[in-house]
Amino acid sequence: MNVLVTGGAGFIGSNFVLQILKEHPTYRVVCLDALTYAGNLSTLKPVMENDNFKFVKGDITDRELVNKLFEEEKLDFVVNFAAESHVDRSIEDPGIFLRTNILGTQVLMDASRKYGVKRFHQVSTDEVYGDLPLDRPDLFFTEETPIHASSPYSASKASADLLVQAYHRTFGLPITISRCSNNYGPYHFPEKLIPLIIIRALNDEPLPIYGTGENVRDWLFVGDHCTAIDLILHKGREGEVYNIGGHNEKTNLEVVKAILKELEKPESLITYVKDRSGHDLRYAIDPSKTRSELGWEPTTLFDEGIKMTINWYLDNRSWWNNITSGDYKDYYVNMYGDRKGEE
Ligand code: NAD
Ligand code: DAU
């Protein structure tokens, strides 16, 4: 099988690349990534010399490049992780979110139609369902919950989902969509809550908590997300949406306090700051369809996963030091400048 993984130098995409090459040693994986601020080629260093892996620096909105890639690579599966993914940035500047997340998805699907693929898988998010009230713990997002996005980020992901479903209905493109809850784990970019708190706490810096800290997220270890996508690719039914989540709801304050406890840092570092505009209150996934149809179960519990994640950040200071110092931007040019021709 030839698999195109877009956004494979980002947090979840890179975990997926490393995992799929291990789980399916005969598969050939091509990673297409624009290496935006969120993409980090050093994450893929362990597989850069693998004969079954190829990295291509490029933008999913670049139709010419994408078509050429599809023509050359004879792709069976496309897994689209590439996206602008940070809600706060989408509030500052929505435009790039619409371009990458919606138009980029269209370009990939047009190429998938033109050259033919066995499956186009769209990696979506639980944020497309909007939010749930804090005082109704009995409510969960199912695949039937109406789309109701809050931020420019989630609106762009919701738009892409609608487009993916339209390409299935109108053109018969063999698609699947997964909508996952908040991920955490190795290689998480330090602008997101968990890595931001770990790194700032290690540096004894104030920890910014938006609003009251009572907002709830449903945390899933990244490896469990990747396993679910692998199952959906191979066993999921065409045209279907699958929710992914592990019933692991926590308030932001609970998450931050768990990290502080593990690091033996004082809670006095917690600093309440102005709330995020339109801040979603609670996300909570009902994953029963994915469990019953595909036999998927999360394997990493939060207590274990957060310790593994903290230890990973302690053991891999150079990975995040390079990012926080901005040096990682030079990595591609220094290490792989000559290979740009693969585009
Ligand atoms: P990320 O921001 O860490 O990584 C995104 C990657 O996409 C980066 O490597 C970046 O260089 C690349 N990219 C961005 N624009 C591109 C473009 N125009 N062309 C090619 N590559 C481009 O994101 P992430 O957290 O790994 O999320 C990956 C996907 O999973 C996204 O689609 C996101 O919506 C979805 N998702 C994320 C979470 C989460 O908790 N992080 C949960 C559910 C779904
Ligand atoms: O639910 C899936 C989504 O999870 C993904 O689709 C997004 O790509 C991903 O970024 C994530 O979105 P969130 O907005 O939930 O993640 P973030 O880490 O930005 O924030 C988590 C919660 O923590 C949220 O309630 C806002 C709060 N927060 C965040 C930051 C960065 C803070 O209180 N302080 C902070 O400094």
Short mmCIF file of C-alpha atoms and ligand atoms in Angstrom, two decimals:
data_model
loop_
_atom_site.label_atom_id
_atom_site.label_comp_id
_atom_site.label_asym_id
_atom_site.label_seq_id
_atom_site.Cartn_x
_atom_site.Cartn_y
_atom_site.Cartn_z
CA MET A 1 0.00 0.00 0.00
CA ASN A 2 1.14 3.54 -0.77
CA VAL A 3 -0.07 6.00 1.85
CA LEU A 4 0.01 9.79 1.65
CA VAL A 5 0.11 11.41 5.07
CA THR A 6 -0.34 15.18 4.89
CA GLY A 7 0.75 17.24 7.89
CA GLY A 8 3.04 14.39 8.96
CA ALA A 9 5.61 16.73 10.51
CA GLY A 10 3.05 18.04 13.02
CA PHE A 11 2.01 16.61 16.37
CA ILE A 12 -0.50 13.88 15.51
CA GLY A 13 0.65 13.32 11.91
CA SER A 14 4.21 12.53 13.00
CA ASN A 15 3.00 10.10 15.66
CA PHE A 16 0.89 8.47 12.93
CA VAL A 17 3.82 8.23 10.47
CA LEU A 18 6.07 6.60 13.10
CA GLN A 19 3.29 4.23 14.16
CA ILE A 20 2.12 3.16 10.68
CA LEU A 21 5.69 2.41 9.48
CA LYS A 22 6.07 0.18 12.53
CA GLU A 23 2.66 -1.51 12.31
CA HIS A 24 2.75 -1.98 8.52
CA PRO A 25 6.42 -2.50 7.58
CA THR A 26 5.52 -3.24 3.95
CA TYR A 27 3.64 0.02 3.42
CA ARG A 28 5.27 2.95 1.66
CA VAL A 29 4.53 6.28 3.36
CA VAL A 30 4.86 9.63 1.62
CA CYS A 31 4.60 12.65 3.90
CA LEU A 32 3.55 15.98 2.39
CA ASP A 33 4.04 18.88 4.78
CA ALA A 34 4.55 22.61 4.23
CA LEU A 35 6.66 22.87 7.42
CA THR A 36 4.75 25.83 8.77
CA TYR A 37 5.71 27.04 12.26
CA ALA A 38 3.97 23.88 13.57
CA GLY A 39 5.84 21.41 11.38
CA ASN A 40 9.12 20.03 12.64
CA LEU A 41 11.22 17.80 10.44
CA SER A 42 13.45 16.71 13.31
CA THR A 43 10.49 14.70 14.63
CA LEU A 44 10.70 12.49 11.53
CA LYS A 45 14.45 11.99 11.78
CA PRO A 46 14.11 8.33 12.93
CA VAL A 47 12.43 7.40 9.62
CA MET A 48 14.13 9.81 7.22
CA GLU A 49 16.50 7.08 5.97
CA ASN A 50 13.80 4.38 5.86
CA ASP A 51 13.43 3.12 2.26
CA ASN A 52 9.66 2.99 2.76
CA PHE A 53 9.45 6.66 3.69
CA LYS A 54 9.66 9.81 1.64
CA PHE A 55 9.29 13.40 2.82
CA VAL A 56 8.05 16.07 0.43
CA LYS A 57 7.99 19.70 1.47
CA GLY A 58 4.93 21.29 -0.05
CA ASP A 59 1.60 22.97 0.49
CA ILE A 60 -1.66 21.04 0.15
CA THR A 61 -3.21 24.08 -1.57
CA ASP A 62 -0.59 23.85 -4.36
CA ARG A 63 -2.67 22.05 -7.01
CA GLU A 64 0.19 21.53 -9.44
CA LEU A 65 2.46 20.00 -6.82
CA VAL A 66 -0.32 17.84 -5.40
CA ASN A 67 -1.34 16.52 -8.83
CA LYS A 68 2.27 15.70 -9.70
CA LEU A 69 2.69 13.86 -6.42
CA PHE A 70 -0.46 11.78 -6.97
CA GLU A 71 0.61 10.97 -10.54
CA GLU A 72 4.06 9.80 -9.42
CA GLU A 73 3.21 7.97 -6.21
CA LYS A 74 0.20 5.82 -7.21
CA LEU A 75 -1.44 6.36 -3.85
CA ASP A 76 -3.86 3.92 -2.23
CA PHE A 77 -4.68 5.83 0.95
CA VAL A 78 -4.69 9.56 1.73
CA VAL A 79 -4.80 10.60 5.38
CA ASN A 80 -5.25 14.35 5.69
CA PHE A 81 -3.83 15.74 8.93
CA ALA A 82 -2.51 18.97 7.39
CA ALA A 83 -4.21 21.94 8.97
CA GLU A 84 -3.87 25.14 10.86
CA SER A 85 -4.84 23.74 14.25
CA HIS A 86 -4.67 26.39 16.96
CA VAL A 87 -7.94 28.08 18.00
CA ASP A 88 -6.21 31.21 19.40
CA ARG A 89 -4.40 31.83 16.12
CA SER A 90 -7.68 31.45 14.21
CA ILE A 91 -9.16 34.23 16.31
CA GLU A 92 -6.22 36.50 15.45
CA ASP A 93 -6.12 35.66 11.73
CA PRO A 94 -8.84 33.40 10.25
CA GLY A 95 -7.77 33.63 6.58
CA ILE A 96 -5.01 31.01 6.54
CA PHE A 97 -7.38 28.59 8.32
CA LEU A 98 -9.90 28.82 5.50
CA ARG A 99 -7.20 28.44 2.86
CA THR A 100 -5.41 25.41 4.31
CA ASN A 101 -8.24 23.63 6.08
CA ILE A 102 -10.95 24.02 3.44
CA LEU A 103 -9.30 24.75 0.09
CA GLY A 104 -6.36 22.43 0.84
CA THR A 105 -8.79 19.60 1.52
CA GLN A 106 -10.54 20.35 -1.78
CA VAL A 107 -7.25 20.19 -3.71
CA LEU A 108 -6.40 16.82 -2.14
CA MET A 109 -9.86 15.42 -2.91
CA ASP A 110 -9.75 16.67 -6.52
CA ALA A 111 -6.44 14.85 -6.98
CA SER A 112 -7.87 11.76 -5.25
CA ARG A 113 -10.74 11.75 -7.77
CA LYS A 114 -8.49 12.38 -10.75
CA TYR A 115 -5.91 9.70 -9.97
CA GLY A 116 -8.12 7.32 -7.97
CA VAL A 117 -7.56 6.20 -4.36
CA LYS A 118 -8.96 3.40 -2.24
CA ARG A 119 -9.68 5.75 0.64
CA PHE A 120 -9.51 9.46 1.44
CA HIS A 121 -9.51 9.88 5.21
CA GLN A 122 -10.19 13.29 6.71
CA VAL A 123 -8.81 13.85 10.22
CA SER A 124 -11.41 16.08 11.81
CA THR A 125 -12.17 17.17 15.35
CA ASP A 126 -14.87 17.09 18.02
CA GLU A 127 -14.85 20.91 17.87
CA VAL A 128 -17.11 20.77 14.80
CA TYR A 129 -19.98 19.86 17.17
CA GLY A 130 -19.59 23.13 19.11
CA ASP A 131 -19.76 22.72 22.89
CA LEU A 132 -21.88 21.16 25.62
CA PRO A 133 -23.13 22.86 28.80
CA LEU A 134 -21.13 22.30 31.99
CA ASP A 135 -24.25 21.35 33.99
CA ARG A 136 -25.37 18.47 31.70
CA PRO A 137 -22.81 15.68 32.22
CA ASP A 138 -25.31 13.28 30.64
CA LEU A 139 -24.82 14.85 27.19
CA PHE A 140 -22.18 13.64 24.70
CA PHE A 141 -21.31 14.28 21.04
CA THR A 142 -22.43 11.41 18.80
CA GLU A 143 -21.87 11.20 15.04
CA GLU A 144 -25.48 12.45 14.68
CA THR A 145 -24.91 15.64 16.72
CA PRO A 146 -25.46 18.64 14.42
CA ILE A 147 -22.40 20.62 13.31
CA HIS A 148 -22.30 23.87 15.28
CA ALA A 149 -18.84 25.43 15.18
CA SER A 150 -17.71 28.25 17.50
CA SER A 151 -14.29 29.50 16.33
CA PRO A 152 -12.90 30.25 12.87
CA TYR A 153 -10.75 27.12 13.36
CA SER A 154 -13.69 24.83 14.09
CA ALA A 155 -15.78 26.48 11.36
CA SER A 156 -13.01 25.74 8.85
CA LYS A 157 -12.81 22.10 9.97
CA ALA A 158 -16.62 21.80 9.85
CA SER A 159 -16.63 23.28 6.34
CA ALA A 160 -14.04 20.75 5.24
CA ASP A 161 -16.15 17.91 6.70
CA LEU A 162 -19.19 19.07 4.74
CA LEU A 163 -17.11 19.22 1.57
CA VAL A 164 -15.71 15.73 2.17
CA GLN A 165 -19.24 14.36 2.62
CA ALA A 166 -20.37 16.21 -0.53
CA TYR A 167 -17.53 14.65 -2.56
CA HIS A 168 -18.70 11.24 -1.38
CA ARG A 169 -22.35 11.82 -2.26
CA THR A 170 -21.80 13.69 -5.53
CA PHE A 171 -18.66 12.08 -6.94
CA GLY A 172 -18.57 8.76 -5.07
CA LEU A 173 -15.16 9.52 -3.55
CA PRO A 174 -14.44 6.72 -1.01
CA ILE A 175 -14.10 8.80 2.14
CA THR A 176 -14.14 8.40 5.90
CA ILE A 177 -14.02 11.12 8.56
CA SER A 178 -12.83 10.82 12.16
CA ARG A 179 -13.68 13.35 14.85
CA CYS A 180 -11.38 13.08 17.82
CA SER A 181 -11.23 14.80 21.19
CA ASN A 182 -8.17 16.66 22.57
CA ASN A 183 -4.91 14.74 22.08
CA TYR A 184 -1.82 14.86 24.26
CA GLY A 185 1.55 13.11 24.14
CA PRO A 186 5.05 13.40 22.60
CA TYR A 187 5.78 16.05 19.94
CA HIS A 188 2.84 18.28 20.96
CA PHE A 189 3.61 21.85 19.91
CA PRO A 190 4.23 24.06 22.97
CA GLU A 191 1.47 26.56 22.19
CA LYS A 192 -1.19 24.01 23.26
CA LEU A 193 -2.31 23.70 26.90
CA ILE A 194 -0.49 20.56 28.13
CA PRO A 195 3.00 21.12 26.63
CA LEU A 196 2.75 24.86 27.39
CA ILE A 197 2.05 24.17 31.06
CA ILE A 198 4.78 21.50 31.35
CA ILE A 199 7.43 23.77 29.83
CA ARG A 200 6.40 26.92 31.68
CA ALA A 201 6.16 25.06 34.99
CA LEU A 202 9.66 23.62 34.44
CA ASN A 203 10.87 27.21 33.97
CA ASP A 204 8.89 28.41 37.05
CA GLU A 205 6.94 30.80 34.82
CA PRO A 206 3.32 31.90 35.41
CA LEU A 207 0.77 29.45 33.97
CA PRO A 208 -1.98 31.26 32.02
CA ILE A 209 -5.46 29.85 32.67
CA TYR A 210 -8.19 31.31 30.48
CA GLY A 211 -11.30 32.49 32.37
CA THR A 212 -12.15 30.34 35.41
CA GLY A 213 -10.31 27.17 34.35
CA GLU A 214 -13.62 25.24 34.60
CA ASN A 215 -13.84 24.50 30.86
CA VAL A 216 -13.78 20.76 30.20
CA ARG A 217 -11.81 18.85 27.56
CA ASP A 218 -11.88 15.09 26.86
CA TRP A 219 -8.20 14.05 26.71
CA LEU A 220 -6.91 11.11 24.64
CA PHE A 221 -3.33 9.86 24.35
CA VAL A 222 -2.13 10.49 20.79
CA GLY A 223 -1.17 6.85 20.13
CA ASP A 224 -4.78 5.78 20.76
CA HIS A 225 -5.97 8.32 18.18
CA CYS A 226 -3.47 6.97 15.63
CA THR A 227 -4.60 3.38 16.26
CA ALA A 228 -8.22 4.40 15.69
CA ILE A 229 -7.35 6.07 12.36
CA ASP A 230 -5.45 2.95 11.24
CA LEU A 231 -8.54 0.84 12.03
CA ILE A 232 -10.88 3.24 10.23
CA LEU A 233 -8.64 3.20 7.13
CA HIS A 234 -8.66 -0.58 6.95
CA LYS A 235 -12.05 -1.52 8.39
CA GLY A 236 -14.19 1.63 8.47
CA ARG A 237 -17.18 1.82 6.15
CA GLU A 238 -16.97 4.23 3.22
CA GLY A 239 -18.88 7.47 3.69
CA GLU A 240 -19.00 7.13 7.48
CA VAL A 241 -18.02 9.44 10.35
CA TYR A 242 -16.34 7.90 13.41
CA ASN A 243 -16.02 9.66 16.78
CA ILE A 244 -12.83 9.00 18.76
CA GLY A 245 -12.50 9.67 22.49
CA GLY A 246 -11.84 7.88 25.74
CA HIS A 247 -14.41 9.34 28.19
CA ASN A 248 -11.65 11.19 29.99
CA GLU A 249 -13.13 14.57 30.82
CA LYS A 250 -11.11 16.99 32.92
CA THR A 251 -11.38 20.68 33.71
CA ASN A 252 -8.38 22.72 32.60
CA LEU A 253 -7.58 23.36 36.26
CA GLU A 254 -7.55 19.62 36.98
CA VAL A 255 -5.10 19.08 34.13
CA VAL A 256 -2.82 21.89 35.23
CA LYS A 257 -2.85 20.75 38.86
CA ALA A 258 -2.03 17.16 37.83
CA ILE A 259 1.03 18.42 35.92
CA LEU A 260 2.15 20.62 38.83
CA LYS A 261 1.82 17.70 41.24
CA GLU A 262 3.90 15.43 39.01
CA LEU A 263 6.58 18.10 38.59
CA GLU A 264 6.45 19.02 42.29
CA LYS A 265 5.83 22.67 41.41
CA PRO A 266 3.59 25.04 43.43
CA GLU A 267 -0.01 25.87 42.45
CA SER A 268 0.89 29.52 43.07
CA LEU A 269 2.23 29.52 39.50
CA ILE A 270 -1.39 29.42 38.24
CA THR A 271 -2.40 32.81 36.84
CA TYR A 272 -5.93 33.57 35.63
CA VAL A 273 -5.96 35.57 32.41
CA LYS A 274 -8.59 37.03 30.08
CA ASP A 275 -10.83 34.33 28.63
CA ARG A 276 -10.61 33.13 25.00
CA SER A 277 -13.34 34.77 22.87
CA GLY A 278 -16.17 32.33 22.22
CA HIS A 279 -14.44 29.78 24.50
CA ASP A 280 -16.15 26.38 24.18
CA LEU A 281 -17.31 25.13 27.59
CA ARG A 282 -17.20 21.36 27.38
CA TYR A 283 -16.27 18.69 24.85
CA ALA A 284 -17.27 15.08 25.47
CA ILE A 285 -17.18 12.35 22.84
CA ASP A 286 -19.40 9.28 22.68
CA PRO A 287 -17.09 6.78 20.92
CA SER A 288 -19.49 3.81 21.02
CA LYS A 289 -19.80 3.49 17.22
CA THR A 290 -16.00 3.23 16.80
CA ARG A 291 -15.82 0.76 19.67
CA SER A 292 -18.64 -1.51 18.52
CA GLU A 293 -17.92 -1.45 14.75
CA LEU A 294 -14.13 -1.50 14.81
CA GLY A 295 -13.30 -2.97 18.21
CA TRP A 296 -11.25 0.12 19.12
CA GLU A 297 -10.43 0.78 22.78
CA PRO A 298 -8.08 3.40 24.20
CA THR A 299 -5.16 1.69 25.91
CA THR A 300 -3.44 4.56 27.75
CA LEU A 301 -5.22 5.92 30.82
CA PHE A 302 -4.73 9.61 31.63
CA ASP A 303 -2.75 9.07 34.87
CA GLU A 304 -0.26 6.92 32.99
CA GLY A 305 -0.31 9.00 29.78
CA ILE A 306 0.32 12.33 31.48
CA LYS A 307 3.32 10.87 33.34
CA MET A 308 4.69 9.43 30.08
CA THR A 309 4.18 12.80 28.41
CA ILE A 310 5.86 14.78 31.19
CA ASN A 311 8.79 12.35 31.14
CA TRP A 312 9.01 12.72 27.36
CA TYR A 313 9.32 16.52 27.69
CA LEU A 314 11.92 16.08 30.44
CA ASP A 315 13.92 13.65 28.28
CA ASN A 316 13.60 15.64 25.05
CA ARG A 317 14.46 19.17 26.06
CA SER A 318 16.38 19.77 22.86
CA TRP A 319 13.19 19.10 20.80
CA TRP A 320 11.22 21.87 22.50
CA ASN A 321 14.18 24.15 23.24
CA ASN A 322 14.75 24.35 19.50
CA ILE A 323 11.13 25.33 18.99
CA THR A 324 10.90 27.84 21.76
CA SER A 325 14.17 29.43 20.66
CA GLY A 326 13.06 29.44 17.02
CA ASP A 327 16.14 27.51 15.88
CA TYR A 328 14.08 24.63 14.56
CA LYS A 329 13.10 26.78 11.61
CA ASP A 330 16.66 26.46 10.34
CA TYR A 331 16.63 22.68 10.74
CA TYR A 332 15.19 21.91 7.34
CA VAL A 333 17.58 24.19 5.48
CA ASN A 334 20.62 22.97 7.41
CA MET A 335 19.87 19.27 7.30
CA TYR A 336 17.85 18.71 4.16
CA GLY A 337 18.34 21.80 2.03
CA ASP A 338 19.66 19.71 -0.85
CA ARG A 339 16.59 17.47 -0.81
CA LYS A 340 14.18 20.31 -1.54
CA GLY A 341 14.27 19.11 -5.12
CA GLU A 342 11.95 16.25 -4.14
CA GLU A 343 9.06 18.70 -4.13
P1 NAD B 1 -0.23 20.58 14.18
O1 NAD B 1 -0.54 22.03 14.09
O2 NAD B 1 0.67 20.08 15.25
O3 NAD B 1 0.35 20.07 12.80
C1 NAD B 1 -0.15 20.49 11.55
C2 NAD B 1 0.85 20.07 10.47
O4 NAD B 1 0.29 20.45 9.21
C3 NAD B 1 2.21 20.76 10.58
O5 NAD B 1 3.24 19.84 10.36
C4 NAD B 1 2.16 21.81 9.47
O6 NAD B 1 3.45 22.10 8.93
C5 NAD B 1 1.28 21.12 8.45
N1 NAD B 1 0.61 22.08 7.55
C6 NAD B 1 -0.06 23.20 7.89
N2 NAD B 1 -0.52 23.82 6.79
C7 NAD B 1 -0.14 23.06 5.73
C8 NAD B 1 -0.33 23.17 4.34
N3 NAD B 1 -1.00 24.21 3.80
N4 NAD B 1 0.18 22.21 3.54
C9 NAD B 1 0.87 21.17 4.06
N5 NAD B 1 1.09 21.02 5.38
C10 NAD B 1 0.59 21.95 6.21
O7 NAD B 1 -1.67 19.87 14.27
P2 NAD B 1 -2.11 18.55 15.08
O8 NAD B 1 -2.48 18.93 16.46
O9 NAD B 1 -1.14 17.47 14.83
O10 NAD B 1 -3.46 18.22 14.32
C11 NAD B 1 -3.45 17.43 13.14
C12 NAD B 1 -4.87 17.28 12.63
O11 NAD B 1 -5.67 16.67 13.63
C13 NAD B 1 -5.55 18.60 12.29
O12 NAD B 1 -6.31 18.41 11.12
C14 NAD B 1 -6.45 18.86 13.49
O13 NAD B 1 -7.58 19.61 13.11
C15 NAD B 1 -6.83 17.46 13.91
N6 NAD B 1 -7.13 17.24 15.33
C16 NAD B 1 -6.27 17.68 16.30
C17 NAD B 1 -6.56 17.39 17.65
C18 NAD B 1 -5.61 17.83 18.76
O14 NAD B 1 -5.96 17.67 19.93
N7 NAD B 1 -4.43 18.35 18.48
C19 NAD B 1 -7.70 16.68 17.97
C20 NAD B 1 -8.56 16.26 16.96
C21 NAD B 1 -8.25 16.55 15.64
O1 DAU B 2 -10.86 19.02 20.66
C1 DAU B 2 -9.89 18.87 19.70
C2 DAU B 2 -9.12 20.16 19.54
O2 DAU B 2 -8.27 20.29 20.66
C3 DAU B 2 -8.31 20.20 18.25
O3 DAU B 2 -9.20 20.19 17.15
C4 DAU B 2 -7.43 21.44 18.19
O4 DAU B 2 -6.59 21.39 17.04
C5 DAU B 2 -6.57 21.47 19.43
O5 DAU B 2 -5.77 22.63 19.44
C6 DAU B 2 -7.43 21.41 20.69
O6 DAU B 2 -8.20 22.63 20.85
P1 DAU B 2 -8.36 23.35 22.29
O7 DAU B 2 -8.72 24.76 22.06
O8 DAU B 2 -9.24 22.53 23.18
O9 DAU B 2 -6.83 23.18 22.82
P2 DAU B 2 -5.86 24.18 23.59
O10 DAU B 2 -4.68 23.37 24.02
O11 DAU B 2 -5.62 25.43 22.81
O12 DAU B 2 -6.70 24.57 24.88
C7 DAU B 2 -7.20 23.58 25.78
C8 DAU B 2 -8.00 24.29 26.85
O13 DAU B 2 -7.09 25.03 27.67
C9 DAU B 2 -9.00 25.29 26.32
O14 DAU B 2 -10.14 25.30 27.16
C10 DAU B 2 -8.28 26.64 26.44
C11 DAU B 2 -7.40 26.43 27.66
N1 DAU B 2 -6.12 27.15 27.66
C12 DAU B 2 -5.29 27.01 26.59
C13 DAU B 2 -4.07 27.64 26.54
C14 DAU B 2 -3.18 27.50 25.33
C15 DAU B 2 -5.73 27.89 28.76
O15 DAU B 2 -6.48 28.01 29.75
N2 DAU B 2 -4.51 28.52 28.72
C16 DAU B 2 -3.67 28.43 27.65
O16 DAU B 2 -2.57 29.06 27.68
#
